[in-house]
Short mmCIF file of C-alpha atoms and ligand atoms in Angstrom, two decimals:
data_model
loop_
_atom_site.label_atom_id
_atom_site.label_comp_id
_atom_site.label_asym_id
_atom_site.label_seq_id
_atom_site.Cartn_x
_atom_site.Cartn_y
_atom_site.Cartn_z
CA UNK A 1 0.00 0.00 0.00
CA UNK A 2 1.27 3.46 -0.88
CA UNK A 3 1.89 5.94 1.92
CA UNK A 4 0.35 9.39 1.54
CA UNK A 5 3.79 10.76 0.61
CA UNK A 6 4.32 7.99 -1.94
CA UNK A 7 0.88 8.71 -3.44
CA UNK A 8 1.67 12.42 -3.90
CA UNK A 9 5.03 11.57 -5.50
CA UNK A 10 3.29 9.11 -7.82
CA UNK A 11 0.75 11.76 -8.82
CA UNK A 12 3.57 14.22 -9.51
CA UNK A 13 5.47 11.74 -11.66
CA UNK A 14 2.25 10.87 -13.56
CA UNK A 15 1.89 14.58 -14.33
CA UNK A 16 5.47 14.61 -15.58
CA UNK A 17 4.70 11.71 -17.93
CA UNK A 18 1.75 13.74 -19.18
CA UNK A 19 4.09 16.62 -20.04
CA UNK A 20 4.32 18.55 -16.76
CA UNK A 21 7.66 19.93 -15.62
CA UNK A 22 9.58 19.12 -12.49
CA UNK A 23 11.32 22.31 -11.34
CA UNK A 24 15.03 22.06 -12.22
CA UNK A 25 15.98 24.30 -9.33
CA UNK A 26 14.14 24.73 -6.03
CA UNK A 27 15.22 27.38 -3.52
CA UNK A 28 13.91 27.32 0.05
CA UNK A 29 13.74 29.95 2.80
CA UNK A 30 13.63 27.63 5.80
CA UNK A 31 11.72 29.62 8.40
CA UNK A 32 9.92 28.90 11.65
CA UNK A 33 12.45 26.89 13.67
CA UNK A 34 12.21 29.31 16.60
CA UNK A 35 8.40 29.24 16.63
CA UNK A 36 8.38 25.44 16.40
CA UNK A 37 10.56 25.29 19.53
CA UNK A 38 8.60 27.97 21.38
CA UNK A 39 5.29 26.17 20.76
CA UNK A 40 6.79 23.21 22.59
CA UNK A 41 8.46 25.19 25.39
CA UNK A 42 11.89 24.20 24.05
CA UNK A 43 15.02 26.33 23.53
CA UNK A 44 15.41 27.78 20.02
CA UNK A 45 18.33 25.56 19.11
CA UNK A 46 16.05 22.53 19.42
CA UNK A 47 14.03 24.01 16.57
CA UNK A 48 17.18 24.29 14.47
CA UNK A 49 18.14 20.70 15.37
CA UNK A 50 14.73 19.48 14.23
CA UNK A 51 15.10 21.69 11.16
CA UNK A 52 18.16 19.72 10.17
CA UNK A 53 15.97 16.61 9.81
CA UNK A 54 13.77 18.62 7.43
CA UNK A 55 16.92 19.46 5.43
CA UNK A 56 17.50 15.72 4.97
CA UNK A 57 13.89 15.20 3.86
CA UNK A 58 14.16 18.06 1.34
CA UNK A 59 17.30 16.51 -0.17
CA UNK A 60 15.65 13.08 -0.37
CA UNK A 61 12.53 14.58 -1.92
CA UNK A 62 14.54 16.43 -4.57
CA UNK A 63 16.45 13.26 -5.45
CA UNK A 64 13.16 11.33 -5.74
CA UNK A 65 11.64 13.98 -8.03
CA UNK A 66 14.73 14.45 -10.18
CA UNK A 67 15.26 18.10 -9.18
CA UNK A 68 18.81 19.04 -10.25
CA UNK A 69 19.55 22.00 -7.94
CA UNK A 70 18.40 22.78 -4.41
CA UNK A 71 19.40 26.00 -2.63
CA UNK A 72 18.75 26.26 1.11
CA UNK A 73 18.96 29.48 3.11
CA UNK A 74 20.66 28.16 6.23
CA UNK A 75 22.23 31.31 7.68
CA UNK A 76 21.84 34.87 6.44
CA UNK A 77 24.32 37.70 6.91
CA UNK A 78 21.70 39.34 9.12
CA UNK A 79 21.70 36.20 11.32
CA UNK A 80 25.18 37.22 12.61
CA UNK A 81 23.32 39.67 14.88
CA UNK A 82 21.50 36.84 16.72
CA UNK A 83 22.62 35.96 20.29
CA UNK A 84 26.12 34.38 20.29
CA UNK A 85 24.78 31.11 21.81
CA UNK A 86 22.34 30.70 18.91
CA UNK A 87 25.05 31.40 16.33
CA UNK A 88 27.33 28.88 18.05
CA UNK A 89 24.51 26.29 18.06
CA UNK A 90 23.88 26.82 14.32
CA UNK A 91 27.59 26.49 13.48
CA UNK A 92 27.77 23.31 15.59
CA UNK A 93 24.81 21.92 13.67
CA UNK A 94 26.63 22.65 10.42
CA UNK A 95 29.68 20.67 11.52
CA UNK A 96 27.45 17.82 12.78
CA UNK A 97 25.60 17.76 9.48
CA UNK A 98 28.88 17.61 7.58
CA UNK A 99 30.33 14.83 9.71
CA UNK A 100 27.17 12.76 9.78
CA UNK A 101 25.92 13.19 6.22
CA UNK A 102 28.82 13.90 3.86
CA UNK A 103 29.54 10.26 2.89
CA UNK A 104 25.87 9.44 2.36
CA UNK A 105 25.38 12.60 0.29
CA UNK A 106 28.37 11.62 -1.86
CA UNK A 107 26.96 8.10 -2.33
CA UNK A 108 23.63 9.55 -3.45
CA UNK A 109 25.32 11.79 -6.00
CA UNK A 110 24.75 15.08 -4.17
CA UNK A 111 27.36 17.81 -4.73
CA UNK A 112 27.38 20.38 -1.94
CA UNK A 113 28.50 23.96 -2.51
CA UNK A 114 28.50 26.59 0.20
CA UNK A 115 27.50 30.03 -1.03
CA UNK A 116 27.99 33.22 0.99
CA UNK A 117 30.64 35.41 2.57
CA UNK A 118 33.24 32.96 3.86
CA UNK A 119 35.39 35.69 5.41
CA UNK A 120 33.08 35.79 8.43
CA UNK A 121 33.20 32.03 9.07
CA UNK A 122 35.36 30.60 11.86
CA UNK A 123 38.31 28.33 11.06
CA UNK A 124 36.27 25.33 12.28
CA UNK A 125 33.32 26.24 10.03
CA UNK A 126 35.66 26.70 7.08
CA UNK A 127 37.10 23.21 7.71
CA UNK A 128 33.55 21.78 7.64
CA UNK A 129 32.82 23.62 4.40
CA UNK A 130 36.04 22.33 2.76
CA UNK A 131 35.31 18.83 4.02
CA UNK A 132 31.76 18.55 2.64
CA UNK A 133 32.63 20.26 -0.65
CA UNK A 134 35.66 17.98 -1.10
CA UNK A 135 33.85 14.72 -0.21
CA UNK A 136 30.90 15.43 -2.49
CA UNK A 137 32.69 17.11 -5.41
CA UNK A 138 31.93 14.30 -7.88
CA UNK A 139 28.16 14.28 -7.25
CA UNK A 140 26.16 14.56 -10.46
CA UNK A 141 22.55 13.91 -9.40
CA UNK A 142 21.79 17.04 -7.34
CA UNK A 143 23.67 20.26 -6.60
CA UNK A 144 22.92 21.34 -3.03
CA UNK A 145 23.77 25.01 -2.51
CA UNK A 146 23.91 25.77 1.20
CA UNK A 147 23.61 29.52 1.69
CA UNK A 148 25.62 30.34 4.80
CA UNK A 149 26.57 33.89 5.79
CA UNK A 150 24.63 34.77 2.65
CA UNK A 151 23.11 38.13 1.71
CA UNK A 152 21.88 38.82 -1.79
CA UNK A 153 22.65 42.56 -1.86
CA UNK A 154 26.20 41.73 -0.76
CA UNK A 155 26.45 39.13 -3.51
CA UNK A 156 25.27 41.67 -6.11
CA UNK A 157 27.73 44.30 -4.85
CA UNK A 158 30.62 41.81 -4.90
CA UNK A 159 29.70 40.82 -8.48
CA UNK A 160 29.60 44.49 -9.47
CA UNK A 161 33.06 45.07 -7.98
CA UNK A 162 34.46 42.03 -9.80
CA UNK A 163 33.15 43.29 -13.14
CA UNK A 164 34.33 46.86 -12.44
CA UNK A 165 37.83 45.54 -11.69
CA UNK A 166 37.80 43.55 -14.94
CA UNK A 167 36.92 46.77 -16.78
CA UNK A 168 39.79 48.62 -15.08
CA UNK A 169 42.14 45.74 -16.01
CA UNK A 170 41.01 46.12 -19.64
CA UNK A 171 39.55 42.59 -19.83
CA UNK A 172 36.03 43.94 -20.39
CA UNK A 173 34.27 47.16 -21.38
CA UNK A 174 31.14 48.41 -19.56
CA UNK A 175 29.18 47.69 -22.73
CA UNK A 176 30.11 44.00 -22.46
CA UNK A 177 28.27 43.65 -19.16
CA UNK A 178 25.04 41.76 -19.72
CA UNK A 179 22.85 39.31 -17.78
CA UNK A 180 25.08 36.38 -18.70
CA UNK A 181 28.35 37.99 -17.62
CA UNK A 182 26.70 39.30 -14.45
CA UNK A 183 25.26 35.89 -13.51
CA UNK A 184 28.70 34.34 -14.13
CA UNK A 185 30.18 36.23 -11.17
CA UNK A 186 27.40 35.48 -8.68
CA UNK A 187 27.92 32.74 -6.04
CA UNK A 188 25.27 30.65 -7.80
CA UNK A 189 27.20 30.35 -11.07
CA UNK A 190 26.56 26.89 -12.53
CA UNK A 191 23.00 26.67 -11.19
CA UNK A 192 20.12 27.91 -13.36
CA UNK A 193 17.79 30.50 -11.79
CA UNK A 194 15.34 28.86 -9.35
CA UNK A 195 12.06 27.80 -10.98
CA UNK A 196 10.37 27.57 -7.61
CA UNK A 197 10.99 29.53 -4.39
CA UNK A 198 9.43 28.03 -1.27
CA UNK A 199 9.10 29.88 2.03
CA UNK A 200 7.87 28.11 5.14
CA UNK A 201 6.07 29.54 8.20
CA UNK A 202 3.77 31.82 6.22
CA UNK A 203 5.87 34.99 6.04
CA UNK A 204 5.47 36.91 2.78
CA UNK A 205 9.06 38.16 2.40
CA UNK A 206 12.12 37.31 0.33
CA UNK A 207 14.57 38.38 3.07
CA UNK A 208 17.57 39.30 0.92
CA UNK A 209 17.68 35.84 -0.70
CA UNK A 210 18.71 35.36 -4.36
CA UNK A 211 17.24 38.73 -5.42
CA UNK A 212 18.78 38.61 -8.90
CA UNK A 213 18.11 34.91 -9.44
CA UNK A 214 14.40 34.83 -8.46
CA UNK A 215 13.31 37.43 -11.03
CA UNK A 216 10.93 34.92 -12.68
CA UNK A 217 10.63 32.23 -10.01
CA UNK A 218 7.24 30.92 -8.98
CA UNK A 219 6.70 31.56 -5.26
CA UNK A 220 5.07 29.08 -2.91
CA UNK A 221 4.46 30.15 0.70
CA UNK A 222 3.27 27.51 3.14
CA UNK A 223 2.19 27.99 6.77
CA UNK A 224 4.07 24.80 7.74
CA UNK A 225 6.99 25.55 10.08
CA UNK A 226 10.31 24.33 8.70
CA UNK A 227 10.88 21.50 11.24
CA UNK A 228 7.50 20.04 10.18
CA UNK A 229 8.19 20.35 6.44
CA UNK A 230 8.26 16.89 4.89
CA UNK A 231 8.64 15.27 1.49
CA UNK A 232 4.87 15.47 0.92
CA UNK A 233 4.96 19.28 1.46
CA UNK A 234 7.73 19.49 -1.13
CA UNK A 235 5.79 17.37 -3.63
CA UNK A 236 2.66 19.49 -3.02
CA UNK A 237 4.69 22.61 -3.84
CA UNK A 238 5.97 20.95 -7.03
CA UNK A 239 2.42 19.94 -8.02
CA UNK A 240 1.23 23.51 -7.52
CA UNK A 241 4.18 24.69 -9.64
CA UNK A 242 3.06 22.34 -12.42
CA UNK A 243 -0.36 23.96 -12.41
CA UNK A 244 1.08 27.45 -12.90
CA UNK A 245 1.57 28.95 -16.32
CA UNK A 246 4.99 30.59 -16.56
CA UNK A 247 4.96 33.52 -18.95
CA UNK A 248 8.28 35.28 -18.22
CA UNK A 249 6.55 38.59 -19.00
CA UNK A 250 5.20 37.34 -22.34
CA UNK A 251 1.63 36.95 -23.55
CA UNK A 252 0.78 33.32 -24.33
CA UNK A 253 -2.73 33.51 -25.69
C1 FPP B 1 14.94 30.34 10.46
O1 FPP B 1 14.14 30.06 11.59
C2 FPP B 1 15.98 29.33 10.33
C3 FPP B 1 17.31 29.58 10.48
C4 FPP B 1 17.83 30.93 10.77
C5 FPP B 1 18.32 28.51 10.42
C6 FPP B 1 18.10 27.39 9.46
C7 FPP B 1 18.93 26.25 9.87
C8 FPP B 1 18.61 24.96 9.83
C9 FPP B 1 17.37 24.48 9.23
C10 FPP B 1 19.47 23.89 10.43
C11 FPP B 1 20.87 23.85 9.95
C12 FPP B 1 21.00 23.47 8.54
C13 FPP B 1 22.11 22.95 8.00
C14 FPP B 1 22.16 22.75 6.55
C15 FPP B 1 23.28 22.57 8.78
P1 FPP B 1 13.99 31.16 12.72
O2 FPP B 1 14.95 30.85 13.81
O3 FPP B 1 14.14 32.54 12.14
O4 FPP B 1 12.51 30.90 13.17
P2 FPP B 1 11.46 31.92 13.78
O5 FPP B 1 11.18 32.95 12.71
O6 FPP B 1 10.29 31.05 14.09
O7 FPP B 1 12.10 32.52 15.01
#
């Protein structure tokens, strides 16, 4: 007998056979860990710990659906202003995730890339980043972009500086700068723009996440708090995406 999750996946794959698209790239703003913990009278870090299990389910769900790129907002630049104990707990979770999951991710064909401002990361966090990127570098089923110390305005400014310096060095003229050359100096180079942006916990904001890249993404906001987000929620979002008509600013009828 099929579980409810299996039934939703089957429905999604039937739609694909009938010509529906699976999003190539899903980006997720994982929100609501703190509220999940508070509702249970637990410290905030317990919400983040539970959220890590939802990260595993999202990766499994993407592999099952054949999604090629998954970008997860794990720690924003603004998150550096949270209490030091919470930052320490999040960084510890990152190293635990790396140690516990890197081999399995590699076996499943997941390639992990960390995107964000690495200059602010501790030596220990940088070792974790190098370790997971190194172990998984041959993965060819799913690219998992983990956004850590990430801010989209920062990313855009850094890209602008890179291109300005290339102009000064005479490698480029300002007239050569176009969407392709700009995208090639963003952290996300190598991943197509997200087809689907999911935000959990019901907030209607993009929170400085992938501002350039989500220009034409479909947006799915769910009230589910991130620690409760499961494969079936991901498949539901993909089914809703299939029902949307993407026009990219054009008229289609
Ligand atoms: C937002 O919830 C979530 C975060 C700031 C952290 C996300 C981190 C994880 C899911 C776990 C670590 C992941 C990896 C890949 C190691 P919030 O704290 O802002 O929730 P609230 O709005 O309810 O307070």
